[in-house]
Amino acid sequence: MQLTRQQIIEYLQTNRVATSIEMSRALQVTAANIRHHLQILKSAGLVEEVGSETGRSRGRPTLLYSLTENALKHNLDGLSSALLKALLANSPNISESLNRIAVELSGDFQLAANMHTRLNQAVERLNELQYQAAWEASPNGPRLIFRNCPYALILNEHPELCHLDAELLAVLLERPYRQTVKLERLPEGAPHCSFIAR
């Protein structure tokens, strides 16, 4: 990454919120140069405008900038992987453990009597969990499509998470599901997974 942009990110990691003028003074770079780099960081999804200050000078309000969630360093993938590894290593029955996790992820999901309503509610819950899910009718019964894998960062290390998805569907829809497609590319280029009732 370009040096000034890296310095802006480091400054915002320390100060959380700042104006271009504050960053300009701290980094000893012109405010126009800072604004140029902020625009690049904004388009990359690393910085966002979080408000404005009025009254500092005449003209437009001064914008406040902060890092986005994408730019904040974290180790959630490492932590998740370690926790999952420890849980499954101490579990005599991996399927049972995955089912318990699925029940926990389902939250306070209430089953509807009507299957169509139940499928819509399941998709809503799955989307709250970041699956970008949808369902469609198929000759073999409803097919659920996931256009996002919320576990993509650790999936290679933990392929059992695909079984967790099937368990989650079983909990939400009260019937067993099996995976028929794993991260296959759609015509528009996005990978997806699909599941169908057994």
mmCIF file with all atom_site columns, N, CA and C in Angstrom, residues 41 47 69 74 77 87 96 107 112-113 117 133 145 151 174 198:
data_model
loop_
_atom_site.group_PDB
_atom_site.id
_atom_site.type_symbol
_atom_site.label_atom_id
_atom_site.label_alt_id
_atom_site.label_comp_id
_atom_site.label_asym_id
_atom_site.label_entity_id
_atom_site.label_seq_id
_atom_site.pdbx_PDB_ins_code
_atom_site.Cartn_x
_atom_site.Cartn_y
_atom_site.Cartn_z
_atom_site.occupancy
_atom_site.B_iso_or_equiv
_atom_site.pdbx_formal_charge
_atom_site.auth_seq_id
_atom_site.auth_comp_id
_atom_site.auth_asym_id
_atom_site.auth_atom_id
_atom_site.pdbx_PDB_model_num
ATOM 1  N N  . LEU A 1 41  ? -9.019  5.507   -0.392 1.00 0.00 ? 41  LEU A N  1
ATOM 2  C CA . LEU A 1 41  ? -9.317  4.578   0.705  1.00 0.00 ? 41  LEU A CA 1
ATOM 3  C C  . LEU A 1 41  ? -10.822 4.353   0.851  1.00 0.00 ? 41  LEU A C  1
ATOM 4  N N  . VAL A 1 47  ? -12.081 3.334   4.486  1.00 0.00 ? 47  VAL A N  1
ATOM 5  C CA . VAL A 1 47  ? -12.365 4.547   5.254  1.00 0.00 ? 47  VAL A CA 1
ATOM 6  C C  . VAL A 1 47  ? -13.776 5.002   4.912  1.00 0.00 ? 47  VAL A C  1
ATOM 7  N N  . GLU A 1 69  ? -15.191 -1.354  9.210  1.00 0.00 ? 69  GLU A N  1
ATOM 8  C CA . GLU A 1 69  ? -14.963 -2.668  9.815  1.00 0.00 ? 69  GLU A CA 1
ATOM 9  C C  . GLU A 1 69  ? -13.919 -3.456  9.032  1.00 0.00 ? 69  GLU A C  1
ATOM 10 N N  . HIS A 1 74  ? -8.381  -7.643  13.037 1.00 0.00 ? 74  HIS A N  1
ATOM 11 C CA . HIS A 1 74  ? -8.969  -8.556  14.010 1.00 0.00 ? 74  HIS A CA 1
ATOM 12 C C  . HIS A 1 74  ? -8.418  -9.947  13.754 1.00 0.00 ? 74  HIS A C  1
ATOM 13 N N  . ASP A 1 77  ? -11.104 -14.861 12.489 1.00 0.00 ? 77  ASP A N  1
ATOM 14 C CA . ASP A 1 77  ? -10.962 -16.118 11.767 1.00 0.00 ? 77  ASP A CA 1
ATOM 15 C C  . ASP A 1 77  ? -10.021 -17.057 12.512 1.00 0.00 ? 77  ASP A C  1
ATOM 16 N N  . LEU A 1 87  ? -13.153 -27.546 20.187 1.00 0.00 ? 87  LEU A N  1
ATOM 17 C CA . LEU A 1 87  ? -14.470 -28.135 20.431 1.00 0.00 ? 87  LEU A CA 1
ATOM 18 C C  . LEU A 1 87  ? -14.583 -29.514 19.800 1.00 0.00 ? 87  LEU A C  1
ATOM 19 N N  . GLU A 1 96  ? -23.116 -34.503 16.602 1.00 0.00 ? 96  GLU A N  1
ATOM 20 C CA . GLU A 1 96  ? -23.874 -33.982 17.741 1.00 0.00 ? 96  GLU A CA 1
ATOM 21 C C  . GLU A 1 96  ? -23.415 -32.565 18.095 1.00 0.00 ? 96  GLU A C  1
ATOM 22 N N  . GLY A 1 107 ? -31.164 -19.457 16.893 1.00 0.00 ? 107 GLY A N  1
ATOM 23 C CA . GLY A 1 107 ? -31.739 -18.430 17.757 1.00 0.00 ? 107 GLY A CA 1
ATOM 24 C C  . GLY A 1 107 ? -33.099 -18.851 18.274 1.00 0.00 ? 107 GLY A C  1
ATOM 25 N N  . ALA A 1 112 ? -43.114 -22.204 11.539 1.00 0.00 ? 112 ALA A N  1
ATOM 26 C CA . ALA A 1 112 ? -44.463 -21.949 11.032 1.00 0.00 ? 112 ALA A CA 1
ATOM 27 C C  . ALA A 1 112 ? -45.061 -23.275 10.573 1.00 0.00 ? 112 ALA A C  1
ATOM 28 N N  . ALA A 1 113 ? -46.377 -23.376 10.603 1.00 0.00 ? 113 ALA A N  1
ATOM 29 C CA . ALA A 1 113 ? -47.040 -24.607 10.168 1.00 0.00 ? 113 ALA A CA 1
ATOM 30 C C  . ALA A 1 113 ? -46.947 -24.773 8.653  1.00 0.00 ? 113 ALA A C  1
ATOM 31 N N  . THR A 1 117 ? -44.172 -20.553 4.279  1.00 0.00 ? 117 THR A N  1
ATOM 32 C CA . THR A 1 117 ? -43.846 -19.540 5.283  1.00 0.00 ? 117 THR A CA 1
ATOM 33 C C  . THR A 1 117 ? -42.583 -19.926 6.035  1.00 0.00 ? 117 THR A C  1
ATOM 34 N N  . ALA A 1 133 ? -29.064 -15.963 1.453  1.00 0.00 ? 133 ALA A N  1
ATOM 35 C CA . ALA A 1 133 ? -29.803 -17.166 1.069  1.00 0.00 ? 133 ALA A CA 1
ATOM 36 C C  . ALA A 1 133 ? -31.065 -16.846 0.286  1.00 0.00 ? 133 ALA A C  1
ATOM 37 N N  . ILE A 1 145 ? -30.301 -21.959 -1.605 1.00 0.00 ? 145 ILE A N  1
ATOM 38 C CA . ILE A 1 145 ? -29.081 -21.483 -2.250 1.00 0.00 ? 145 ILE A CA 1
ATOM 39 C C  . ILE A 1 145 ? -28.430 -20.453 -1.335 1.00 0.00 ? 145 ILE A C  1
ATOM 40 N N  . TYR A 1 151 ? -18.281 -18.461 6.560  1.00 0.00 ? 151 TYR A N  1
ATOM 41 C CA . TYR A 1 151 ? -17.107 -19.115 7.142  1.00 0.00 ? 151 TYR A CA 1
ATOM 42 C C  . TYR A 1 151 ? -15.977 -19.249 6.130  1.00 0.00 ? 151 TYR A C  1
ATOM 43 N N  . GLU A 1 174 ? -36.898 -28.552 10.053 1.00 0.00 ? 174 GLU A N  1
ATOM 44 C CA . GLU A 1 174 ? -37.326 -29.835 10.631 1.00 0.00 ? 174 GLU A CA 1
ATOM 45 C C  . GLU A 1 174 ? -37.320 -30.986 9.634  1.00 0.00 ? 174 GLU A C  1
ATOM 46 N N  . ARG A 1 198 ? -33.325 -34.295 1.990  1.00 0.00 ? 198 ARG A N  1
ATOM 47 C CA . ARG A 1 198 ? -33.046 -35.720 1.730  1.00 0.00 ? 198 ARG A CA 1
ATOM 48 C C  . ARG A 1 198 ? -34.333 -36.492 1.657  1.00 0.00 ? 198 ARG A C  1
#
